[in-house]
Short mmCIF file of C-alpha atoms in Angstrom, two decimals:
data_model
loop_
_atom_site.label_atom_id
_atom_site.label_comp_id
_atom_site.label_asym_id
_atom_site.label_seq_id
_atom_site.Cartn_x
_atom_site.Cartn_y
_atom_site.Cartn_z
CA MET T 1 -141.71 11.93 -76.85
CA THR T 2 -138.03 13.85 -77.28
CA GLU T 3 -137.21 16.96 -78.17
CA THR T 4 -135.10 17.17 -81.56
CA THR T 5 -132.65 20.05 -81.61
CA ASP T 6 -131.15 20.83 -84.84
CA THR T 7 -127.45 21.24 -84.39
CA ALA T 8 -126.33 22.49 -88.02
CA PRO T 9 -124.68 26.03 -88.57
CA ARG T 10 -127.27 28.95 -88.90
CA ALA T 11 -127.16 31.00 -91.78
CA PRO T 12 -126.51 34.85 -90.86
CA LEU T 13 -129.45 36.70 -90.76
CA ALA T 14 -130.11 39.56 -93.58
CA GLY T 15 -128.36 42.66 -92.90
CA SER T 16 -126.99 41.09 -89.78
CA ARG T 17 -123.18 42.64 -89.11
CA ARG T 18 -119.95 41.00 -87.62
CA SER T 19 -118.57 43.16 -84.97
CA PRO T 20 -114.80 44.97 -85.71
CA ARG T 21 -113.49 42.70 -82.91
CA THR T 22 -114.61 39.93 -85.02
CA VAL T 23 -112.88 40.44 -88.03
CA ARG T 24 -110.17 41.55 -86.56
CA ARG T 25 -109.45 38.08 -84.40
CA ALA T 26 -110.63 36.51 -87.97
CA GLY T 27 -107.97 38.55 -89.83
CA ARG T 28 -105.25 37.52 -86.97
CA GLY T 29 -106.24 34.04 -87.14
CA ALA T 30 -105.47 34.03 -91.52
CA THR T 31 -102.19 35.36 -90.75
CA ARG T 32 -101.17 33.04 -88.32
CA HIS T 33 -102.13 30.04 -90.52
CA PRO T 34 -99.08 27.56 -90.55
CA GLY T 35 -98.89 27.35 -94.43
CA ARG T 36 -99.17 30.96 -95.07
CA ARG T 37 -96.07 33.72 -95.08
CA THR T 38 -96.54 36.64 -93.02
CA PRO T 39 -96.18 39.87 -95.11
CA GLN T 40 -93.38 41.07 -92.78
CA GLY T 41 -91.19 38.74 -94.81
CA ARG T 42 -88.39 37.34 -93.10
CA SER T 43 -88.42 37.27 -89.14
CA TRP T 44 -85.71 37.80 -87.40
CA ARG T 45 -84.58 33.93 -87.21
CA HIS T 46 -83.41 34.07 -90.42
CA SER T 47 -81.47 37.36 -90.75
CA PRO T 48 -77.78 37.37 -91.08
CA LEU T 49 -77.18 38.97 -87.80
CA GLN T 50 -78.77 36.26 -86.12
CA ARG T 51 -76.08 34.14 -87.68
CA ILE T 52 -73.29 35.69 -86.85
CA THR T 53 -74.12 36.37 -83.32
CA PRO T 54 -73.30 33.15 -81.83
CA TRP T 55 -69.47 33.90 -83.64
CA LEU T 56 -69.43 37.20 -82.06
CA PHE T 57 -69.71 35.80 -78.47
CA LEU T 58 -67.13 33.16 -78.94
CA ALA T 59 -64.92 35.27 -80.78
CA ALA T 60 -62.86 36.37 -77.35
CA PRO T 61 -62.63 32.85 -75.79
CA LEU T 62 -61.37 31.05 -79.26
CA ALA T 63 -58.82 34.24 -79.68
CA LEU T 64 -57.82 33.67 -75.97
CA LEU T 65 -57.63 29.34 -76.66
CA ILE T 66 -55.90 29.88 -79.90
CA THR T 67 -52.89 32.79 -78.59
CA PHE T 68 -52.28 31.33 -75.21
CA THR T 69 -52.54 27.27 -76.14
CA TYR T 70 -52.54 25.74 -79.49
CA VAL T 71 -49.75 28.54 -80.63
CA PRO T 72 -47.43 27.70 -77.34
CA VAL T 73 -48.35 24.27 -78.42
CA ALA T 74 -47.22 24.67 -82.50
CA SER T 75 -44.16 26.67 -80.96
CA MET T 76 -42.92 23.80 -78.83
CA VAL T 77 -43.49 20.98 -81.72
CA ALA T 78 -41.38 23.30 -83.56
CA TYR T 79 -38.58 23.46 -80.90
CA SER T 80 -38.84 19.92 -80.61
CA PHE T 81 -36.62 19.57 -83.82
CA THR T 82 -34.19 22.19 -82.71
CA ASP T 83 -30.82 22.25 -80.51
CA TRP T 84 -32.31 25.75 -79.05
CA ASP T 85 -31.20 26.57 -75.76
CA GLY T 86 -34.06 29.40 -74.95
CA VAL T 87 -31.52 32.08 -75.15
CA SER T 88 -29.58 32.15 -78.23
CA PRO T 89 -31.71 33.22 -81.21
CA GLU T 90 -29.62 31.00 -83.57
CA ARG T 91 -31.72 27.39 -84.26
CA ASN T 92 -30.47 24.49 -85.72
CA LEU T 93 -32.50 22.06 -86.65
CA THR T 94 -31.79 18.36 -85.59
CA GLY T 95 -34.93 16.46 -86.83
CA ALA T 96 -36.03 13.44 -84.49
CA ASP T 97 -32.65 13.26 -82.61
CA ASN T 98 -34.12 14.72 -79.77
CA TYR T 99 -36.95 11.91 -79.79
CA VAL T 100 -34.31 9.38 -80.37
CA GLN T 101 -31.88 10.62 -77.62
CA ILE T 102 -35.36 10.62 -74.95
CA PHE T 103 -35.89 6.59 -75.97
CA THR T 104 -32.56 5.70 -75.99
CA ARG T 105 -30.16 7.69 -73.03
CA PRO T 106 -30.96 5.79 -69.89
CA GLU T 107 -30.94 8.31 -67.54
CA LEU T 108 -33.91 10.22 -69.65
CA PHE T 109 -36.11 6.87 -70.12
CA ARG T 110 -35.47 5.90 -66.15
CA VAL T 111 -38.39 8.40 -65.04
CA PHE T 112 -40.87 6.39 -66.69
CA PHE T 113 -40.76 4.11 -63.82
CA VAL T 114 -40.85 6.90 -61.21
CA SER T 115 -44.30 7.25 -62.48
CA GLY T 116 -45.61 3.82 -61.73
CA TYR T 117 -45.34 4.84 -57.97
CA TYR T 118 -47.70 7.35 -58.49
CA LEU T 119 -50.18 5.43 -60.85
CA ALA T 120 -50.18 2.27 -57.86
CA ALA T 121 -51.22 5.30 -56.09
CA SER T 122 -53.88 6.66 -58.06
CA VAL T 123 -55.12 2.90 -57.67
CA LEU T 124 -55.07 3.11 -53.88
CA GLN T 125 -56.43 6.87 -53.79
CA ILE T 126 -59.27 5.62 -55.96
CA GLY T 127 -60.27 2.83 -54.00
CA VAL T 128 -60.30 4.96 -50.86
CA ALA T 129 -62.22 7.53 -52.60
CA LEU T 130 -64.78 5.50 -53.77
CA TYR T 131 -65.32 3.43 -50.60
CA PHE T 132 -65.37 6.65 -48.20
CA ALA T 133 -68.45 8.24 -50.38
CA THR T 134 -70.26 5.41 -50.93
CA VAL T 135 -70.69 5.29 -47.07
CA LEU T 136 -70.87 8.61 -46.66
CA SER T 137 -73.67 9.31 -49.35
CA PHE T 138 -76.28 7.45 -46.22
CA ASN T 139 -77.33 9.01 -43.42
CA LEU T 140 -74.25 8.53 -40.56
CA ARG T 141 -74.16 10.68 -38.04
CA PHE T 142 -71.05 13.60 -38.65
CA ARG T 143 -71.23 12.72 -42.18
CA ASN T 144 -70.59 16.41 -42.91
CA PHE T 145 -67.48 16.60 -40.65
CA PHE T 146 -66.20 13.47 -42.16
CA LYS T 147 -66.95 15.30 -45.49
CA GLY T 148 -64.56 18.34 -44.36
CA VAL T 149 -61.97 16.35 -43.36
CA LEU T 150 -61.61 14.13 -46.65
CA PHE T 151 -61.59 16.95 -48.80
CA PHE T 152 -59.80 19.47 -46.84
CA PRO T 153 -56.17 18.76 -48.17
CA TYR T 154 -57.21 19.55 -51.79
CA LEU T 155 -57.50 23.18 -50.81
CA ILE T 156 -54.15 23.46 -49.23
CA ASN T 157 -51.46 24.76 -51.33
CA GLY T 158 -49.13 22.20 -53.16
CA VAL T 159 -46.06 24.30 -51.91
CA ALA T 160 -47.12 24.20 -48.49
CA ILE T 161 -48.10 20.62 -48.36
CA GLY T 162 -44.22 19.75 -49.34
CA PHE T 163 -42.88 21.55 -46.77
CA VAL T 164 -45.19 20.19 -43.84
CA PHE T 165 -44.49 16.35 -44.79
CA LEU T 166 -40.74 17.39 -45.41
CA TYR T 167 -40.39 17.83 -41.80
CA PHE T 168 -42.72 15.23 -41.10
CA PHE T 169 -40.49 12.76 -43.24
CA GLN T 170 -36.99 13.85 -42.01
CA ASP T 171 -34.79 12.58 -39.40
CA GLY T 172 -35.93 12.80 -36.20
CA GLY T 173 -39.51 14.43 -37.30
CA THR T 174 -43.03 13.95 -36.91
CA LEU T 175 -42.81 9.93 -38.13
CA ASP T 176 -40.00 9.26 -35.98
CA SER T 177 -41.40 10.88 -32.99
CA VAL T 178 -44.81 8.86 -33.59
CA LEU T 179 -43.27 5.64 -33.87
CA SER T 180 -41.00 6.40 -31.07
CA TRP T 181 -44.11 6.87 -28.50
CA LEU T 182 -44.97 3.47 -30.33
CA GLY T 183 -42.48 1.99 -28.88
CA VAL T 184 -41.27 1.77 -32.76
CA ARG T 185 -37.22 2.33 -33.09
CA THR T 186 -36.12 3.49 -36.52
CA ASP T 187 -32.97 5.26 -38.15
CA HIS T 188 -34.33 4.55 -41.41
CA ALA T 189 -34.08 7.72 -43.91
CA TRP T 190 -37.48 8.29 -45.50
CA LEU T 191 -35.89 10.24 -48.26
CA GLY T 192 -32.61 9.05 -48.57
CA ASP T 193 -33.57 5.73 -50.26
CA PRO T 194 -34.83 6.02 -53.79
CA THR T 195 -37.69 3.06 -53.31
CA SER T 196 -38.61 4.61 -49.53
CA ALA T 197 -38.76 7.96 -51.23
CA ASN T 198 -41.09 7.26 -54.17
CA VAL T 199 -43.30 5.34 -51.72
CA SER T 200 -43.33 8.54 -49.18
CA LEU T 201 -43.93 10.84 -51.98
CA ALA T 202 -46.61 8.98 -53.72
CA GLY T 203 -48.45 8.84 -49.97
CA VAL T 204 -48.17 11.95 -50.14
CA SER T 205 -50.01 12.61 -52.92
CA VAL T 206 -52.67 9.88 -51.77
CA TRP T 207 -53.33 11.99 -48.86
CA ARG T 208 -53.90 15.50 -50.91
CA PHE T 209 -56.08 14.36 -53.59
CA THR T 210 -58.06 11.67 -52.36
CA GLY T 211 -60.57 14.69 -51.57
CA LEU T 212 -61.10 15.25 -55.37
CA ASN T 213 -61.92 12.10 -56.22
CA PHE T 214 -64.41 11.60 -53.31
CA VAL T 215 -66.22 14.82 -53.98
CA LEU T 216 -66.92 13.21 -57.86
CA PHE T 217 -68.05 10.35 -56.37
CA LEU T 218 -69.97 11.49 -53.76
CA GLY T 219 -71.83 14.25 -56.54
CA ALA T 220 -72.31 11.16 -58.96
CA ILE T 221 -73.36 8.69 -55.84
CA GLN T 222 -76.16 11.43 -54.42
CA SER T 223 -77.46 11.62 -57.97
CA ILE T 224 -79.20 8.29 -57.75
CA PRO T 225 -82.52 8.07 -57.84
CA GLY T 226 -83.41 6.89 -54.41
CA GLU T 227 -86.75 4.74 -55.64
CA LEU T 228 -83.95 2.08 -56.98
CA TYR T 229 -82.27 1.94 -53.60
CA GLU T 230 -86.05 1.20 -51.85
CA ALA T 231 -86.70 -1.15 -54.50
CA ALA T 232 -83.31 -3.13 -53.78
CA GLU T 233 -84.10 -3.13 -49.87
CA LEU T 234 -87.92 -4.59 -50.99
CA ASP T 235 -85.75 -7.37 -53.32
CA GLY T 236 -83.86 -7.73 -50.08
CA ALA T 237 -80.33 -6.60 -51.81
CA GLY T 238 -77.52 -6.42 -49.67
CA LYS T 239 -74.92 -3.61 -49.18
CA TRP T 240 -72.60 -5.35 -51.65
CA GLN T 241 -75.16 -5.93 -54.35
CA ARG T 242 -77.24 -2.57 -54.35
CA PHE T 243 -73.46 -1.34 -54.91
CA ARG T 244 -72.42 -3.53 -57.72
CA HIS T 245 -75.98 -3.61 -59.41
CA ILE T 246 -76.89 0.40 -58.79
CA ILE T 247 -74.14 2.20 -57.72
CA ALA T 248 -71.33 0.94 -59.95
CA PRO T 249 -73.40 1.28 -63.44
CA SER T 250 -74.60 4.84 -62.21
CA ILE T 251 -71.35 6.81 -61.69
CA LYS T 252 -69.47 4.65 -64.65
CA PRO T 253 -68.74 8.14 -66.13
CA VAL T 254 -67.11 9.83 -63.33
CA LEU T 255 -65.08 6.35 -62.65
CA SER T 256 -63.65 6.82 -65.89
CA LEU T 257 -62.74 10.37 -65.51
CA SER T 258 -61.16 9.39 -62.39
CA ILE T 259 -59.24 7.22 -64.02
CA ILE T 260 -57.98 9.28 -66.88
CA LEU T 261 -57.03 12.04 -64.62
CA ALA T 262 -55.29 9.82 -62.46
CA ILE T 263 -53.01 8.28 -65.20
CA SER T 264 -52.41 12.16 -66.46
CA GLY T 265 -51.66 12.67 -63.28
CA SER T 266 -48.80 10.35 -62.53
CA LEU T 267 -46.99 11.05 -65.69
CA SER T 268 -47.06 14.62 -64.74
CA VAL T 269 -46.77 14.92 -60.96
CA PHE T 270 -44.46 17.98 -60.52
CA GLU T 271 -44.69 20.00 -57.40
CA ILE T 272 -44.43 17.67 -54.40
CA PRO T 273 -41.31 15.49 -55.54
CA TYR T 274 -39.85 18.85 -56.41
CA ILE T 275 -40.42 20.79 -53.35
CA MET T 276 -39.36 17.63 -50.80
CA THR T 277 -36.31 16.26 -52.73
CA GLY T 278 -35.72 18.20 -56.02
CA GLY T 279 -36.00 15.18 -57.76
CA ALA T 280 -32.80 13.29 -56.07
CA THR T 281 -32.27 10.05 -54.69
CA GLY T 282 -34.25 8.85 -57.63
CA THR T 283 -37.15 10.50 -57.23
CA SER T 284 -37.05 12.76 -60.11
CA THR T 285 -40.18 12.59 -62.47
CA PHE T 286 -40.78 13.31 -66.01
CA VAL T 287 -42.15 16.86 -65.49
CA ILE T 288 -39.02 17.79 -63.01
CA GLN T 289 -36.43 16.29 -65.71
CA THR T 290 -38.20 18.54 -68.41
CA VAL T 291 -37.73 21.57 -66.22
CA LYS T 292 -33.90 20.23 -65.79
CA LEU T 293 -32.97 20.08 -69.27
CA ALA T 294 -34.81 23.43 -70.10
CA PHE T 295 -33.66 26.10 -67.07
CA GLN T 296 -30.91 23.78 -65.91
CA PHE T 297 -29.32 22.55 -68.52
CA ASN T 298 -30.33 25.38 -71.45
CA LYS T 299 -31.60 22.20 -73.50
CA THR T 300 -34.88 23.85 -74.65
CA GLY T 301 -35.30 21.58 -77.70
CA LEU T 302 -34.93 18.77 -75.68
CA ALA T 303 -36.74 19.30 -73.36
CA SER T 304 -39.55 20.94 -76.23
CA ALA T 305 -39.23 16.74 -77.39
CA ALA T 306 -39.91 15.20 -73.78
CA ALA T 307 -42.71 17.50 -73.37
CA VAL T 308 -44.33 16.67 -76.89
CA VAL T 309 -44.07 12.99 -75.63
CA LEU T 310 -45.84 13.44 -72.34
CA LEU T 311 -48.44 15.01 -74.13
CA ALA T 312 -48.98 12.42 -76.85
CA ILE T 313 -49.00 9.55 -74.18
CA ILE T 314 -51.30 11.37 -72.43
CA LEU T 315 -53.68 11.56 -75.64
CA LEU T 316 -53.01 8.06 -76.21
CA ILE T 317 -53.88 6.82 -73.03
CA THR T 318 -57.01 8.83 -72.86
CA TRP T 319 -57.59 7.32 -76.72
CA ILE T 320 -57.30 4.27 -75.69
CA GLN T 321 -59.12 4.21 -72.35
CA ARG T 322 -62.52 5.98 -74.32
CA ARG T 323 -62.17 3.07 -76.94
CA LEU T 324 -62.40 0.59 -74.07
CA VAL T 325 -64.99 2.05 -71.78
CA PRO T 326 -67.01 4.59 -74.22
CA ASP T 327 -69.58 7.03 -72.75
CA ASP T 328 -73.19 6.02 -72.65
CA LYS T 329 -75.07 7.94 -75.85
CA VAL T 330 -77.98 9.81 -74.33
CA ASP T 331 -81.08 10.35 -76.63
CA LEU T 332 -82.18 13.96 -75.62
CA VAL T 333 -85.06 13.68 -78.63
#
């Protein structure tokens, strides 16, 4: 025979009392019932102070952003419709005449073609950075040394780089000396011809900014889970297949950012050509021309219009690139 146990709840015995701890515990449970409101009223989350607290923290950054970014941009746009010389208190409205001059005067519009050299150099720069980032992201002897060698030029000041390569490309300088050691005799003025000068300056930009793209690509590649590489290796995928199907799709956002930086940087090159040539021999860029218009020829209105055009071009290119290569949406729910 088997014994049966009665599992029904027992009624409290007559005369029994519940302990004070049990009463307090029951009271707390009743207070925390999700369908009831606490007797204390509204919590701190719904107080007016909690709602304005984020804006109090944002007040100082927003004030600085508006004062030093949006107000100067608005002033620049206003100056672009005047003939202001930057000194005189008189500002005569000229309408869209400054913008018409930028696109109709050949000496002002020619600088856009100089940006083509730096744009082509940016493509080479991204390719070189992506190659070394892919190679050095895996186990390799002295890879930390090579990482430092690639990133070091980006840490050097642009003015110092300009003076170093100014002596590098001058007649009888470092480049001519190295070529003479190799048995190559040349009397070519590297910075005296527009084509060779722009190619030389674009090469200096590649040497300097490759480290920035290299670090961006290296961080993106190293964030890829190692299980993907192991699975690809088990499937017999080669190095090119691993790069094409694993690395390239994973670093697409970083590659998109690098393209935007490359295009905007090629349009706004300034310090290296300004220091090495001063914009002479057909090496004047859009920014160098804008600076000369404002501070050398005292045409602040025309220079402001040029700056507005440059800003509009960069924003337009960024918008087109975002439309063609949209960012992947991430569902955080």
